[in-house]
Amino acid sequence: MDYANLDHFFKSGKHHLKKGPIALIFAEDEVELASTILHHTKLGFMKTIIFSKSMPALPTEVQDRIAPVYVDLFNAPDVSTIINKISTLTSNQWIYFCYNAEYLFFPFCETRSVAELLNFHSEERREAMLTYVVDIYSKDPLTSGEVISRNKAQLDKAGYFATARVDPKTHQPMDRQLDCFGGLRWRFEEYVPYSQRKIDRISIFKASKGLNISKNYTFNNQEYNTYACRWHNNLTAAIISFRAAKALMNNPDPKSEIKDLFWEHSTPFKWQSSQLLDLGLIEPGQWF
């Protein structure tokens, strides 16, 4: 069933939120929306809810696993507000969110489902998972309009770093929390607002009443914002994203000043979790 707007979904679509894991895809435009939807339906989410102005043509076999909600995100409540509303209706279910032209990868995702991933994560008494937004782009000139190409995707194999997150009240480092940087947002930081330069995002979490996510993708429950428990490393995942490349391509300033996004540390993205494991961009923790 399709939903004409957010109110229609929250009134008549709550049954889609009864059983997780649930994927939320927020479409800012139509770029790679179909591939984003298909990628996530293959990972094993019980339901994929798409918030978009329009829907692409999709195979009939995925229709029963998706729920389109027609909304213009630029004339709607902030994404964080929508997520928080869903969280109040989806107590104790796992939720994942991303934007169009973004793709979730976790350790061994080619042979293991997202449900298996989160069952193990739950057994380790974790209720949220840190994801890194890893920028991808093509070698083509920024002016070519071909920067977003799944067949020619490149990623940065170096240039990532983290700093301790500082508590704004005490000015002291926060326990097991990091601000992470790298990729296009770091290399072309002069074109990226300071508040949007981080690449850490708590994109996978267990919903509960009273839980709220902010616009910078952190939660009011500080344990949700940690990268691991106190005793050992935990699972992390990556969101492979064309979003930064798309923004640079559509911004007239970098478009006129940057030839292309390729550099000496670019390497072809193989669309395999093993490559991300080898580069240290995702962490298996104790999941072997």
Coordinates of C-alpha atoms in Angstrom, one line a residue:
M1 CA 0.0 0.0 0.0
D2 CA 1.2 3.5 -0.8
Y3 CA 0.7 6.5 1.6
A4 CA -0.2 9.9 0.3
N5 CA 1.6 11.8 3.0
L6 CA 3.2 11.5 6.5
D7 CA -0.1 11.9 8.3
H8 CA -1.7 9.1 6.2
F9 CA 1.3 6.8 7.0
F10 CA 1.2 7.5 10.8
K11 CA -2.5 7.0 10.8
S12 CA -2.9 3.9 8.6
G13 CA 0.6 2.4 8.2
K14 CA 1.6 1.6 11.8
H15 CA 1.3 -2.1 11.1
H16 CA 4.5 -1.9 9.0
L17 CA 6.4 -1.0 12.3
K18 CA 5.4 -4.1 14.3
K19 CA 8.3 -6.3 13.4
G20 CA 11.9 -5.3 12.6
P21 CA 14.5 -4.8 11.5
I22 CA 13.0 -1.9 9.5
A23 CA 14.8 0.2 7.0
L24 CA 13.9 3.9 6.4
I25 CA 15.1 5.4 3.2
F26 CA 14.8 9.2 2.8
A27 CA 14.9 10.3 -0.8
E28 CA 16.2 13.8 -1.4
D29 CA 15.9 13.3 -5.1
E30 CA 15.6 10.4 -7.6
V31 CA 19.3 9.7 -7.9
E32 CA 20.0 6.0 -7.6
L33 CA 16.7 5.5 -5.6
A34 CA 15.9 2.2 -7.2
S35 CA 19.3 0.7 -6.6
T36 CA 19.2 2.0 -3.0
I37 CA 15.8 0.3 -2.4
L38 CA 16.9 -3.0 -4.1
H39 CA 20.2 -3.1 -2.2
H40 CA 18.4 -2.9 1.2
T41 CA 15.6 -5.3 0.4
K42 CA 18.3 -7.9 -0.4
L43 CA 19.9 -7.5 3.1
G44 CA 16.8 -9.0 4.8
F45 CA 14.9 -6.1 6.3
M46 CA 11.4 -7.1 7.2
K47 CA 10.1 -3.8 5.8
T48 CA 11.7 -1.0 3.8
I49 CA 9.8 2.3 4.1
I50 CA 10.6 4.9 1.5
F51 CA 9.9 8.6 2.0
S52 CA 10.0 10.2 -1.5
K53 CA 8.2 12.6 -3.8
S54 CA 8.0 9.8 -6.4
M55 CA 8.8 6.1 -6.8
P56 CA 10.9 4.4 -9.4
A57 CA 9.8 1.2 -11.2
L58 CA 10.7 -1.8 -9.1
P59 CA 10.4 -5.6 -9.6
T60 CA 7.1 -7.1 -8.5
E61 CA 8.9 -9.4 -6.0
V62 CA 9.9 -6.5 -3.7
Q63 CA 6.5 -4.8 -3.6
D64 CA 5.3 -6.6 -0.5
R65 CA 8.5 -5.7 1.4
I66 CA 8.3 -1.9 0.8
A67 CA 6.0 0.9 1.9
P68 CA 6.2 4.1 -0.1
V69 CA 5.3 7.3 1.7
Y70 CA 4.9 10.3 -0.7
V71 CA 6.6 13.4 0.8
D72 CA 8.8 16.2 -0.3
L73 CA 11.6 16.2 2.3
F74 CA 12.4 19.8 1.6
N75 CA 8.9 20.8 2.6
A76 CA 8.4 18.4 5.5
P77 CA 9.6 18.0 9.1
D78 CA 13.3 17.3 9.5
V79 CA 14.4 13.7 9.0
S80 CA 15.3 13.5 12.7
T81 CA 11.7 14.4 13.6
I82 CA 10.3 11.7 11.4
I83 CA 12.7 9.1 12.8
N84 CA 11.8 10.1 16.4
K85 CA 8.1 9.8 15.6
I86 CA 8.7 6.3 14.2
S87 CA 10.8 5.4 17.2
T88 CA 7.9 6.1 19.6
L89 CA 5.7 3.7 17.5
T90 CA 8.2 1.0 17.2
S91 CA 9.4 0.2 20.7
N92 CA 12.1 -2.5 20.9
Q93 CA 12.4 -3.0 17.2
W94 CA 15.7 -2.3 15.3
I95 CA 15.6 0.6 12.9
Y96 CA 18.1 1.6 10.2
F97 CA 18.0 4.8 8.2
C98 CA 19.8 6.2 5.2
Y99 CA 19.3 8.5 2.2
N100 CA 19.0 7.6 -1.5
A101 CA 22.3 6.8 -3.2
E102 CA 23.5 5.2 0.0
Y103 CA 24.2 1.5 0.6
L104 CA 24.6 -0.4 3.9
F105 CA 27.5 -2.8 4.2
F106 CA 28.4 -4.8 7.3
P107 CA 30.8 -7.7 7.9
F108 CA 30.0 -10.7 5.8
C109 CA 26.8 -9.1 4.5
E110 CA 27.0 -11.2 1.3
T111 CA 26.2 -14.4 3.3
R112 CA 24.6 -13.2 6.5
S113 CA 21.4 -11.2 6.9
V114 CA 20.8 -8.0 8.8
A115 CA 18.7 -9.9 11.2
E116 CA 21.6 -12.2 12.1
L117 CA 23.8 -9.1 12.5
L118 CA 21.4 -7.5 14.9
N119 CA 20.7 -10.7 16.8
F120 CA 24.4 -11.0 17.6
H121 CA 24.6 -7.3 18.5
S122 CA 21.7 -7.7 20.9
E123 CA 23.4 -10.7 22.5
E124 CA 26.3 -8.4 23.3
R125 CA 23.9 -6.1 25.0
R126 CA 24.2 -3.3 22.4
E127 CA 21.2 -1.2 21.4
A128 CA 22.9 0.9 18.7
M129 CA 25.5 0.5 16.0
L130 CA 28.0 3.0 14.8
T131 CA 28.2 3.4 11.0
Y132 CA 30.8 5.3 9.0
V133 CA 29.6 7.2 5.9
V134 CA 32.2 6.3 3.3
D135 CA 32.1 8.6 0.3
I136 CA 32.2 7.1 -3.2
Y137 CA 32.6 8.9 -6.5
S138 CA 33.8 8.3 -10.1
K139 CA 37.0 9.5 -11.8
D140 CA 35.0 11.7 -14.3
P141 CA 35.2 15.5 -14.3
L142 CA 32.9 17.2 -11.9
T143 CA 31.3 19.0 -14.8
S144 CA 30.6 15.8 -16.7
G145 CA 27.5 14.8 -14.7
E146 CA 29.0 11.3 -14.4
V147 CA 30.3 11.6 -10.8
I148 CA 27.7 9.2 -9.6
S149 CA 28.3 5.9 -11.3
R150 CA 28.0 2.6 -9.5
N151 CA 30.1 0.8 -12.2
K152 CA 33.0 3.3 -11.8
A153 CA 32.8 4.0 -8.1
Q154 CA 36.0 4.9 -6.2
L155 CA 36.6 5.4 -2.5
D156 CA 39.4 6.8 -0.4
K157 CA 41.6 4.1 1.0
A158 CA 43.4 6.6 3.4
G159 CA 42.8 9.9 5.0
Y160 CA 40.4 8.9 7.8
F161 CA 40.9 10.1 11.4
A162 CA 39.0 10.6 14.7
T163 CA 39.1 12.9 17.6
A164 CA 37.7 12.5 21.1
R165 CA 34.2 14.0 21.3
V166 CA 34.1 16.7 23.9
D167 CA 31.2 17.2 26.3
P168 CA 30.0 20.8 25.7
K169 CA 29.1 21.2 29.4
T170 CA 32.3 19.9 31.0
H171 CA 34.7 20.4 28.1
Q172 CA 36.0 16.9 28.9
P173 CA 36.3 13.9 26.5
M174 CA 33.1 11.8 26.5
D175 CA 33.4 8.1 27.3
R176 CA 33.8 5.9 24.1
Q177 CA 32.6 8.6 21.8
L178 CA 34.5 9.9 18.7
D179 CA 34.0 12.5 16.0
C180 CA 35.2 10.8 12.8
F181 CA 36.3 12.5 9.6
G182 CA 37.6 11.6 6.1
G183 CA 36.5 11.2 2.5
L184 CA 35.2 14.0 0.3
R185 CA 33.9 15.9 3.3
W186 CA 37.5 16.2 4.6
R187 CA 39.3 16.7 1.3
F188 CA 37.0 19.4 0.2
E189 CA 36.0 20.7 3.7
E190 CA 36.0 24.4 2.5
Y191 CA 32.8 23.6 0.6
V192 CA 31.2 21.6 3.5
P193 CA 29.5 23.3 6.4
Y194 CA 31.3 22.5 9.7
S195 CA 28.2 20.8 11.1
Q196 CA 28.2 18.3 8.1
R197 CA 31.8 17.3 8.0
K198 CA 31.6 14.3 10.4
I199 CA 31.3 10.8 8.8
D200 CA 30.1 9.0 12.0
R201 CA 26.4 8.3 12.1
I202 CA 24.4 6.1 14.5
S203 CA 22.3 4.7 11.7
I204 CA 21.2 1.4 13.4
F205 CA 19.4 1.5 16.7
K206 CA 16.8 -0.2 18.8
A207 CA 13.7 2.1 19.1
S208 CA 12.3 3.0 22.5
K209 CA 9.9 5.6 23.9
G210 CA 11.8 8.7 25.0
L211 CA 14.7 8.1 22.7
N212 CA 15.5 11.0 20.4
I213 CA 18.0 11.5 17.6
S214 CA 19.3 14.9 16.8
K215 CA 20.1 16.5 13.5
N216 CA 23.8 15.5 13.9
Y217 CA 22.8 11.8 14.1
T218 CA 23.5 11.4 17.9
F219 CA 21.0 10.3 20.5
N220 CA 19.9 11.7 23.9
N221 CA 20.9 8.3 25.4
Q222 CA 24.7 8.7 25.5
E223 CA 25.3 4.9 25.5
Y224 CA 23.8 4.8 22.0
N225 CA 26.5 7.2 20.8
T226 CA 29.4 4.9 21.8
Y227 CA 31.5 2.9 19.3
A228 CA 31.9 -0.2 21.6
C229 CA 31.1 -1.5 25.0
R230 CA 33.6 -1.2 27.9
W231 CA 35.0 -4.7 27.5
H232 CA 35.8 -5.3 23.9
N233 CA 35.3 -4.1 20.3
N234 CA 31.8 -4.4 18.9
L235 CA 30.4 -4.6 15.3
T236 CA 30.4 -1.5 13.2
A237 CA 29.1 -1.0 9.7
A238 CA 29.5 1.4 6.8
I239 CA 27.1 3.4 4.6
I240 CA 28.7 3.7 1.2
S241 CA 27.4 7.0 -0.1
F242 CA 27.3 9.1 -3.2
R243 CA 25.7 11.9 -1.2
A244 CA 28.8 14.1 -0.8
A245 CA 29.8 13.7 -4.5
K246 CA 26.2 14.6 -5.5
A247 CA 26.4 17.8 -3.3
L248 CA 29.7 18.8 -4.8
M249 CA 28.5 18.2 -8.3
N250 CA 25.4 20.3 -7.8
N251 CA 27.2 23.2 -6.0
P252 CA 28.4 25.8 -8.5
D253 CA 31.5 26.8 -6.5
P254 CA 33.3 23.4 -6.4
K255 CA 31.9 22.6 -9.8
S256 CA 33.9 25.5 -11.2
E257 CA 37.0 25.1 -9.1
I258 CA 37.5 21.3 -8.8
K259 CA 38.5 19.3 -11.8
D260 CA 37.5 15.9 -10.4
L261 CA 37.3 14.0 -7.1
F262 CA 40.1 11.5 -7.8
W263 CA 43.4 11.6 -5.9
E264 CA 46.4 9.4 -5.2
H265 CA 44.6 7.4 -2.5
S266 CA 41.5 6.6 -4.6
T267 CA 40.9 3.0 -5.3
P268 CA 38.0 1.2 -7.1
F269 CA 35.2 0.1 -4.8
K270 CA 34.5 -3.6 -5.3
W271 CA 31.0 -3.6 -3.7
Q272 CA 32.2 -6.2 -1.2
S273 CA 32.3 -6.1 2.6
S274 CA 35.8 -7.8 2.6
Q275 CA 37.3 -4.7 1.0
L276 CA 35.9 -2.5 3.8
L277 CA 37.2 -5.0 6.4
D278 CA 40.6 -5.0 4.9
L279 CA 40.7 -1.2 4.9
G280 CA 39.5 -1.1 8.5
L281 CA 36.3 0.8 7.6
I282 CA 34.1 -1.8 9.3
E283 CA 34.7 -3.9 12.4
P284 CA 33.6 -7.5 13.0
G285 CA 34.1 -7.3 16.7
Q286 CA 33.6 -10.9 18.1
W287 CA 31.4 -12.0 15.1
F288 CA 33.4 -14.6 13.2

